[in-house]
């Protein structure tokens, strides 16, 4: 199964989940996604997704001075983002359950 | 856009390449995206010394992924160079619009100029002379060389036609393709023409003209033919059969070729004719006698008071 195809449909939820846990800046979000096991997530995908979620109102953003180097743009989750995350949880839960059931059934019969 | 500074030129180059790839996006949209990318790439670069392109892949792929994730339309436009895109943006800018308005206001100046270019080109093509008094005006046909009259008339007609054409085009709105091409051609032709005119003006023709005439045959004094020479001694006596030579010892032969049988031509012992004997005398018709050997034109004579030269004793 092509993981990149799966990621494409689920990255919004993953990013929302990471930011909901703790506010973060772009590279920080990327690192935490990778740390959580999505090692093959693309840099550009994460940055693009952050901007799109921010543009759609699911994320808020603010600038924080950093100790070393330039100021960093942090993203935090909004109420809208939280609602989207809840919806994604439900959708994914149902989907994963269904697919898991399907795959196990097929494996048994085969 | 953050005020990021870096000592990683590869990061800057990568960002520039990505920016070019996103050239078709609206500027604020692109800046937002790039600000995010820029900060993150610098963060990433701090953690690794590996070349950024090795980790992130080609900028074009990165830009495409960024675009897709951000939910922006892929760049479907034909691969337009960022430079052309910038040009197009500049072309639509309000500053350019006001400049274009000013240029349209000034167009009549060009209408006059192009009329001149047309006349000058024709003058060039037919290699006509240019007026001497007014070096910018070609002379045409009547009026004689150097006269500006007909050239000015022609210019006036050309200007009138050109302005009329310009007004008509302006009323119609958009100029025709042919008209645009003609204007471009004339504008290009104006460049070498301008150079030629500057040259013409800088070595402007002199106001007085020297007419080069063919050299006068025989003897001449200040351009006037000398028909005969009457030598007088310092005592005021007309001398006859005086042989004259120039500074190189060349005999001052006068009309040796005309073969006039009435001319009394002296002869040397070796048989040569002496055409440099003065005054030239003429025989009476049909004879070999000179009627009045001492005849001479009236001269104003006054005794010479300068002491005569003494020959050196040696000679």
Short mmCIF file of C-alpha atoms in Angstrom, two decimals:
data_model
loop_
_atom_site.label_atom_id
_atom_site.label_comp_id
_atom_site.label_asym_id
_atom_site.label_seq_id
_atom_site.Cartn_x
_atom_site.Cartn_y
_atom_site.Cartn_z
CA UNK A 1 0.00 0.00 0.00
CA UNK A 2 1.32 3.42 -0.99
CA UNK A 3 1.92 5.29 2.25
CA UNK A 4 2.25 8.60 0.48
CA UNK A 5 -1.30 8.21 -0.87
CA UNK A 6 -2.55 7.49 2.63
CA UNK A 7 -0.64 10.45 4.03
CA UNK A 8 -2.14 12.78 1.48
CA UNK A 9 -5.63 12.14 2.80
CA UNK A 10 -4.73 12.15 6.46
CA UNK A 11 -2.05 14.78 6.88
CA UNK A 12 -4.57 17.47 7.90
CA UNK A 13 -5.66 15.36 10.85
CA UNK A 14 -2.07 14.53 11.76
CA UNK A 15 -1.00 18.18 11.74
CA UNK A 16 -4.07 19.26 13.69
CA UNK A 17 -3.36 16.57 16.27
CA UNK A 18 0.27 17.63 16.70
CA UNK A 19 -0.60 21.31 17.03
CA UNK A 20 -3.51 20.52 19.37
CA UNK A 21 -1.08 18.77 21.67
CA UNK A 22 1.23 21.80 21.75
CA UNK A 23 1.72 24.96 19.69
CA UNK A 24 4.61 24.71 17.29
CA UNK A 25 6.46 26.35 14.46
CA UNK A 26 6.86 24.80 11.01
CA UNK A 27 10.00 22.79 11.46
CA UNK A 28 8.93 21.80 14.97
CA UNK A 29 5.66 20.38 13.65
CA UNK A 30 7.54 18.47 10.98
CA UNK A 31 9.94 17.00 13.53
CA UNK A 32 7.16 15.90 15.83
CA UNK A 33 5.26 14.25 12.97
CA UNK A 34 8.39 12.35 12.01
CA UNK A 35 9.10 11.52 15.61
CA UNK A 36 5.63 10.05 15.92
CA UNK A 37 6.40 7.63 13.10
CA UNK A 38 5.48 9.50 9.91
CA UNK A 39 9.13 9.45 8.88
CA UNK A 40 8.35 9.81 5.21
CA UNK A 41 6.23 12.97 5.48
CA UNK A 42 7.48 15.62 3.09
CA UNK A 43 8.72 18.98 4.32
CA UNK A 44 6.79 20.87 1.68
CA UNK A 45 3.60 18.94 2.45
CA UNK A 46 3.74 19.95 6.09
CA UNK A 47 4.48 23.62 5.37
CA UNK A 48 1.78 23.79 2.73
CA UNK A 49 -0.71 22.11 4.99
CA UNK A 50 0.05 24.50 7.84
CA UNK A 51 -0.57 27.49 5.59
CA UNK A 52 -3.77 26.00 4.23
CA UNK A 53 -5.16 25.14 7.67
CA UNK A 54 -4.22 28.61 8.85
CA UNK A 55 -5.87 30.16 5.81
CA UNK A 56 -9.00 28.09 6.48
CA UNK A 57 -9.20 29.23 10.10
CA UNK A 58 -8.33 25.91 11.70
CA UNK A 59 -5.06 27.28 13.01
CA UNK A 60 -4.04 30.58 14.46
CA UNK A 61 -0.56 31.94 14.23
CA UNK A 62 1.67 34.24 16.18
CA UNK A 63 5.29 35.27 16.12
CA UNK A 64 7.63 34.52 19.01
CA UNK A 65 11.14 35.80 19.46
CA UNK A 66 13.59 32.93 19.61
CA UNK A 67 16.78 32.67 21.63
CA UNK A 68 18.94 31.91 18.64
CA UNK A 69 18.19 33.21 15.18
CA UNK A 70 15.11 34.82 13.74
CA UNK A 71 11.63 35.12 15.19
CA UNK A 72 9.50 32.04 14.77
CA UNK A 73 5.95 31.79 13.55
CA UNK A 74 4.02 29.50 15.89
CA UNK A 75 0.75 27.81 15.07
CA UNK A 76 -1.95 27.02 17.56
CA UNK A 77 -5.27 25.26 17.08
CA UNK A 78 -8.56 27.18 16.97
CA UNK A 79 -12.03 26.01 17.94
CA UNK A 80 -12.72 25.37 14.29
CA UNK A 81 -9.53 23.32 14.09
CA UNK A 82 -10.53 21.34 17.16
CA UNK A 83 -13.90 20.60 15.59
CA UNK A 84 -12.18 19.45 12.41
CA UNK A 85 -9.86 17.27 14.46
CA UNK A 86 -12.80 15.66 16.26
CA UNK A 87 -14.51 15.01 12.96
CA UNK A 88 -11.31 13.54 11.56
CA UNK A 89 -10.98 11.27 14.58
CA UNK A 90 -14.47 9.91 14.05
CA UNK A 91 -14.00 9.50 10.32
CA UNK A 92 -10.62 7.82 10.71
CA UNK A 93 -11.86 5.58 13.50
CA UNK A 94 -14.75 4.35 11.42
CA UNK A 95 -12.63 4.02 8.34
CA UNK A 96 -9.79 2.20 10.08
CA UNK A 97 -12.20 -0.14 11.79
CA UNK A 98 -13.94 -0.94 8.53
CA UNK A 99 -10.75 -1.47 6.62
CA UNK A 100 -9.16 -3.49 9.37
CA UNK A 101 -12.20 -5.74 9.40
CA UNK A 102 -12.12 -6.04 5.62
CA UNK A 103 -8.45 -6.86 5.41
CA UNK A 104 -8.61 -9.48 8.15
CA UNK A 105 -11.63 -11.15 6.56
CA UNK A 106 -9.95 -11.30 3.17
CA UNK A 107 -6.80 -12.71 4.70
CA UNK A 108 -8.75 -15.49 6.43
CA UNK A 109 -10.68 -16.52 3.35
CA UNK A 110 -7.59 -16.44 1.16
CA UNK B 1 8.72 38.09 5.62
CA UNK B 2 11.12 37.34 8.39
CA UNK B 3 14.47 39.01 8.59
CA UNK B 4 16.33 35.76 8.40
CA UNK B 5 20.00 35.88 7.74
CA UNK B 6 22.10 32.89 6.99
CA UNK B 7 25.53 31.80 5.99
CA UNK B 8 24.07 28.99 3.97
CA UNK B 9 24.07 30.08 0.32
CA UNK B 10 22.57 26.76 -0.72
CA UNK B 11 19.48 27.55 1.36
CA UNK B 12 19.14 30.97 -0.22
CA UNK B 13 19.56 29.54 -3.70
CA UNK B 14 17.01 26.82 -2.97
CA UNK B 15 14.51 29.39 -1.69
CA UNK B 16 15.04 31.55 -4.74
CA UNK B 17 14.38 28.57 -6.99
CA UNK B 18 11.21 27.70 -5.10
CA UNK B 19 10.10 31.33 -5.32
CA UNK B 20 10.55 31.23 -9.08
CA UNK B 21 8.47 28.08 -9.27
CA UNK B 22 5.68 29.86 -7.41
CA UNK B 23 5.87 32.94 -9.61
CA UNK B 24 2.31 32.52 -10.83
CA UNK B 25 0.77 32.83 -7.34
CA UNK B 26 -0.65 36.05 -6.03
CA UNK B 27 2.22 37.91 -4.32
CA UNK B 28 0.81 37.88 -0.77
CA UNK B 29 -0.10 34.21 -1.05
CA UNK B 30 3.35 33.37 -2.26
CA UNK B 31 5.03 35.47 0.41
CA UNK B 32 3.04 33.73 3.16
CA UNK B 33 4.05 30.32 1.87
CA UNK B 34 7.65 31.29 1.41
CA UNK B 35 7.91 32.88 4.83
CA UNK B 36 6.90 29.57 6.35
CA UNK B 37 9.29 27.63 4.16
CA UNK B 38 12.15 30.03 4.69
CA UNK B 39 12.06 29.87 8.48
CA UNK B 40 11.71 26.11 8.44
CA UNK B 41 14.50 25.54 5.97
CA UNK B 42 16.84 27.60 8.10
CA UNK B 43 15.83 25.56 11.13
CA UNK B 44 16.48 22.39 9.21
CA UNK B 45 19.78 23.67 7.88
CA UNK B 46 20.98 24.33 11.40
CA UNK B 47 20.65 20.68 12.23
CA UNK B 48 22.42 19.32 9.21
CA UNK B 49 25.33 20.36 7.09
CA UNK B 50 24.13 18.25 4.19
CA UNK B 51 23.24 20.22 1.07
CA UNK B 52 19.62 21.20 1.29
CA UNK B 53 18.75 20.00 -2.19
CA UNK B 54 19.99 16.51 -1.32
CA UNK B 55 17.52 16.31 1.55
CA UNK B 56 14.55 18.06 -0.08
CA UNK B 57 14.86 17.08 -3.73
CA UNK B 58 14.63 19.39 -6.69
CA UNK B 59 13.08 22.81 -5.95
CA UNK B 60 10.46 22.22 -8.63
CA UNK B 61 9.21 19.06 -6.88
CA UNK B 62 9.31 20.81 -3.53
CA UNK B 63 7.28 23.69 -4.92
CA UNK B 64 4.74 21.33 -6.48
CA UNK B 65 4.30 19.47 -3.19
CA UNK B 66 3.99 22.74 -1.31
CA UNK B 67 1.43 23.96 -3.76
CA UNK B 68 -0.61 20.77 -3.56
CA UNK B 69 -0.54 20.66 0.25
CA UNK B 70 -1.52 24.31 0.47
CA UNK B 71 -4.49 23.61 -1.78
CA UNK B 72 -3.33 25.98 -4.49
CA UNK B 73 -3.82 25.33 -8.16
CA UNK B 74 -0.88 23.65 -9.84
CA UNK B 75 1.02 25.81 -12.25
CA UNK B 76 -0.90 24.97 -15.41
CA UNK B 77 0.20 28.06 -17.23
CA UNK B 78 2.74 27.42 -19.94
CA UNK B 79 6.18 27.49 -18.39
CA UNK B 80 6.58 31.20 -18.11
CA UNK B 81 9.85 32.56 -16.97
CA UNK B 82 9.70 34.47 -13.71
CA UNK B 83 11.21 37.40 -15.51
CA UNK B 84 8.34 37.50 -17.97
CA UNK B 85 5.94 37.20 -15.07
CA UNK B 86 7.56 40.13 -13.34
CA UNK B 87 7.38 42.09 -16.57
CA UNK B 88 3.69 41.32 -16.90
CA UNK B 89 3.10 42.45 -13.33
CA UNK B 90 5.06 45.64 -13.94
CA UNK B 91 3.08 46.23 -17.13
CA UNK B 92 -0.18 46.18 -15.18
CA UNK B 93 1.06 48.32 -12.32
CA UNK B 94 -0.49 51.77 -11.76
CA UNK B 95 2.87 53.44 -12.21
CA UNK B 96 3.18 51.94 -15.67
CA UNK B 97 -0.38 52.99 -16.43
CA UNK B 98 0.37 56.64 -15.67
CA UNK B 99 3.56 56.42 -17.71
CA UNK B 100 1.56 55.01 -20.60
CA UNK B 101 -0.89 57.91 -20.30
CA UNK B 102 1.96 60.40 -20.51
CA UNK B 103 3.37 58.60 -23.54
CA UNK B 104 0.00 58.74 -25.26
CA UNK B 105 -0.09 62.48 -24.57
CA UNK B 106 3.35 62.83 -26.11
CA UNK B 107 2.56 60.70 -29.16
CA UNK B 108 2.10 63.74 -31.47
CA UNK B 109 5.79 64.50 -31.04
CA UNK B 110 6.50 61.09 -32.50
CA UNK B 111 4.05 61.75 -35.33
CA UNK B 112 6.14 64.75 -36.36
CA UNK B 113 9.39 62.87 -35.86
CA UNK B 114 8.33 59.88 -37.95
CA UNK B 115 7.33 62.19 -40.81
CA UNK B 116 10.84 63.55 -40.78
CA UNK B 117 12.26 60.02 -40.66
CA UNK B 118 10.25 59.06 -43.73
CA UNK B 119 11.45 62.08 -45.72
CA UNK B 120 15.03 61.57 -44.59
CA UNK B 121 14.89 57.88 -45.53
CA UNK B 122 13.61 58.71 -48.99
CA UNK B 123 16.34 61.33 -49.33
CA UNK B 124 18.85 58.71 -48.33
CA UNK B 125 17.47 56.10 -50.65
CA UNK B 126 17.68 58.45 -53.64
CA UNK B 127 20.97 59.88 -52.43
CA UNK B 128 19.81 63.46 -52.79
CA UNK B 129 21.87 66.34 -51.50
CA UNK B 130 21.18 67.95 -48.19
CA UNK B 131 20.69 71.63 -47.79
CA UNK B 132 23.88 73.51 -47.13
CA UNK B 133 22.28 76.32 -45.16
CA UNK B 134 19.95 74.02 -43.17
CA UNK B 135 21.84 70.74 -42.80
CA UNK B 136 18.76 68.86 -41.56
CA UNK B 137 16.78 69.49 -44.70
CA UNK B 138 17.24 67.37 -47.80
CA UNK B 139 16.98 69.28 -51.04
CA UNK B 140 14.68 67.86 -53.61
CA UNK B 141 14.52 68.63 -57.31
CA UNK B 142 13.97 72.31 -57.99
CA UNK B 143 15.57 75.06 -56.00
CA UNK B 144 19.14 74.24 -56.91
CA UNK B 145 21.80 72.54 -54.84
CA UNK B 146 21.90 73.62 -51.24
CA UNK B 147 18.48 75.23 -51.21
CA UNK B 148 16.11 74.19 -48.44
CA UNK B 149 12.83 75.38 -49.95
CA UNK B 150 11.44 72.26 -51.57
CA UNK B 151 12.75 70.03 -48.81
CA UNK B 152 10.89 72.08 -46.21
CA UNK B 153 7.72 71.94 -48.27
CA UNK B 154 8.02 68.16 -48.53
CA UNK B 155 8.60 67.90 -44.79
CA UNK B 156 5.52 70.02 -44.09
CA UNK B 157 3.38 67.75 -46.25
CA UNK B 158 4.78 64.62 -44.60
CA UNK B 159 4.14 66.02 -41.12
CA UNK B 160 0.57 66.91 -42.02
CA UNK B 161 -0.09 63.39 -43.36
CA UNK B 162 1.56 61.74 -40.38
CA UNK B 163 -0.40 63.77 -37.82
CA UNK B 164 -3.64 63.14 -39.69
CA UNK B 165 -2.87 59.42 -39.62
CA UNK B 166 -2.07 59.55 -35.91
CA UNK B 167 -5.32 61.33 -35.07
CA UNK B 168 -7.29 58.80 -37.14
CA UNK B 169 -5.59 55.86 -35.39
CA UNK B 170 -6.22 57.39 -31.99
CA UNK B 171 -9.92 57.78 -32.74
CA UNK B 172 -10.12 54.18 -33.86
CA UNK B 173 -8.58 53.05 -30.55
CA UNK B 174 -6.31 50.14 -31.32
CA UNK B 175 -3.64 50.62 -33.99
CA UNK B 176 -3.43 48.06 -36.75
CA UNK B 177 -0.65 45.48 -36.85
CA UNK B 178 0.75 47.00 -40.03
CA UNK B 179 0.75 50.43 -38.43
CA UNK B 180 2.58 49.12 -35.37
CA UNK B 181 5.15 47.40 -37.57
CA UNK B 182 5.67 50.56 -39.61
CA UNK B 183 6.15 52.63 -36.46
CA UNK B 184 8.65 50.16 -35.04
CA UNK B 185 10.52 50.18 -38.35
CA UNK B 186 10.64 53.98 -38.42
CA UNK B 187 11.74 54.14 -34.79
CA UNK B 188 14.58 51.72 -35.55
CA UNK B 189 15.50 53.61 -38.70
CA UNK B 190 15.59 56.82 -36.68
CA UNK B 191 18.60 55.56 -34.73
CA UNK B 192 21.19 55.50 -37.55
CA UNK B 193 19.51 58.57 -39.03
CA UNK B 194 19.95 60.44 -35.76
CA UNK B 195 23.62 59.53 -35.71
CA UNK B 196 24.01 60.76 -39.26
CA UNK B 197 22.30 64.05 -38.45
CA UNK B 198 24.48 64.65 -35.42
CA UNK B 199 27.52 64.09 -37.62
CA UNK B 200 26.08 66.36 -40.29
CA UNK B 201 25.43 69.10 -37.76
CA UNK B 202 28.85 68.82 -36.16
CA UNK B 203 30.73 69.30 -39.41
CA UNK B 204 28.25 71.75 -40.73
CA UNK B 205 28.89 72.91 -44.27
CA UNK B 206 30.78 76.20 -44.58
CA UNK B 207 28.68 79.23 -45.38
CA UNK B 208 30.88 80.17 -48.33
CA UNK B 209 31.34 77.64 -51.07
CA UNK B 210 34.49 77.24 -53.09
CA UNK B 211 33.75 76.23 -56.59
CA UNK B 212 36.50 74.04 -57.89
CA UNK B 213 37.05 74.94 -61.55
CA UNK B 214 39.32 73.12 -63.98
CA UNK B 215 42.87 74.55 -64.04
CA UNK B 216 43.47 77.28 -66.59
CA UNK B 217 45.78 76.05 -69.39
CA UNK B 218 48.89 78.04 -70.16
CA UNK B 219 49.91 81.00 -68.07
CA UNK B 220 47.59 82.49 -65.49
CA UNK B 221 47.78 85.10 -62.77
CA UNK B 222 45.33 84.70 -59.86
CA UNK B 223 43.08 82.60 -62.03
CA UNK B 224 43.05 84.98 -64.98
CA UNK B 225 44.58 83.82 -68.23
CA UNK B 226 47.80 85.57 -69.22
CA UNK B 227 47.73 85.85 -73.01
CA UNK B 228 51.00 87.64 -73.48
CA UNK B 229 53.93 89.07 -71.52
CA UNK B 230 55.58 92.40 -72.14
CA UNK B 231 58.93 92.59 -70.38
CA UNK B 232 60.42 96.01 -69.74
CA UNK B 233 63.92 96.83 -68.66
CA UNK B 234 64.45 99.00 -65.58
CA UNK B 235 65.06 101.85 -67.93
CA UNK B 236 61.50 101.45 -69.22
CA UNK B 237 62.37 99.98 -72.59
CA UNK B 238 60.20 97.20 -73.99
CA UNK B 239 62.36 94.14 -74.49
CA UNK B 240 61.73 91.78 -77.38
CA UNK B 241 62.18 88.02 -77.73
CA UNK B 242 62.78 87.46 -74.03
CA UNK B 243 62.86 83.75 -73.13
CA UNK B 244 61.15 83.00 -69.82
CA UNK B 245 61.69 79.96 -67.59
CA UNK B 246 60.13 78.97 -64.30
CA UNK B 247 61.86 78.12 -60.99
CA UNK B 248 62.67 74.67 -62.32
CA UNK B 249 64.14 75.81 -65.56
CA UNK B 250 61.06 74.73 -67.47
CA UNK B 251 60.30 77.09 -70.35
CA UNK B 252 57.06 79.00 -69.87
CA UNK B 253 55.67 77.69 -73.10
CA UNK B 254 52.43 79.40 -74.08
CA UNK B 255 49.98 77.60 -76.36
CA UNK B 256 52.63 75.43 -78.03
CA UNK B 257 49.87 73.21 -79.35
CA UNK B 258 47.55 75.66 -81.09
CA UNK B 259 49.64 75.67 -84.33
CA UNK B 260 48.61 79.18 -85.22
CA UNK B 261 50.56 79.85 -88.47
CA UNK B 262 50.39 83.60 -87.92
CA UNK B 263 52.29 83.32 -84.65
CA UNK B 264 55.93 84.22 -84.87
CA UNK B 265 57.59 81.22 -83.24
CA UNK B 266 61.32 81.57 -82.52
CA UNK B 267 63.56 78.72 -83.50
CA UNK B 268 66.66 77.45 -81.76
CA UNK B 269 69.78 76.24 -83.59
CA UNK B 270 68.88 72.64 -82.76
CA UNK B 271 65.59 73.10 -84.58
CA UNK B 272 63.29 73.27 -81.55
CA UNK B 273 60.48 75.77 -81.47
CA UNK B 274 60.59 78.26 -78.61
CA UNK B 275 57.10 78.93 -77.33
CA UNK B 276 58.42 80.81 -74.31
CA UNK B 277 59.54 83.91 -76.17
CA UNK B 278 57.78 87.11 -75.15
CA UNK B 279 56.12 89.26 -76.22
CA UNK B 280 54.41 86.82 -78.54
CA UNK B 281 54.20 88.43 -81.92
CA UNK B 282 51.98 87.75 -84.89
CA UNK B 283 52.76 88.12 -88.57
CA UNK B 284 50.66 90.19 -90.87
CA UNK B 285 48.28 87.95 -92.72
CA UNK B 286 50.04 85.95 -95.41
CA UNK B 287 53.48 87.43 -94.67
CA UNK B 288 56.44 86.75 -92.39
CA UNK B 289 56.73 90.26 -91.04
CA UNK B 290 55.59 91.75 -87.80
CA UNK B 291 53.98 95.09 -88.50
CA UNK B 292 54.63 96.76 -85.14
CA UNK B 293 57.32 94.91 -83.15
CA UNK B 294 57.27 97.54 -80.41
CA UNK B 295 53.52 97.54 -79.91
CA UNK B 296 52.51 97.12 -76.28
CA UNK B 297 49.59 97.84 -74.03
CA UNK B 298 49.65 101.13 -72.19
CA UNK B 299 51.49 100.81 -68.94
CA UNK B 300 51.90 103.21 -66.06
CA UNK B 301 55.58 103.95 -66.09
CA UNK B 302 57.63 105.62 -63.44
CA UNK B 303 61.45 105.49 -63.36
CA UNK B 304 62.94 102.82 -61.09
CA UNK B 305 64.96 104.34 -58.25
CA UNK B 306 66.20 101.17 -56.61
CA UNK B 307 69.89 100.82 -57.56
CA UNK B 308 70.53 98.10 -60.06
CA UNK B 309 71.92 94.77 -58.91
CA UNK B 310 75.58 94.17 -59.59
CA UNK B 311 76.55 90.88 -61.05
CA UNK B 312 79.10 89.05 -58.95
CA UNK B 313 82.58 89.42 -60.54
CA UNK B 314 82.94 85.65 -60.92
CA UNK B 315 80.17 85.30 -63.42
#
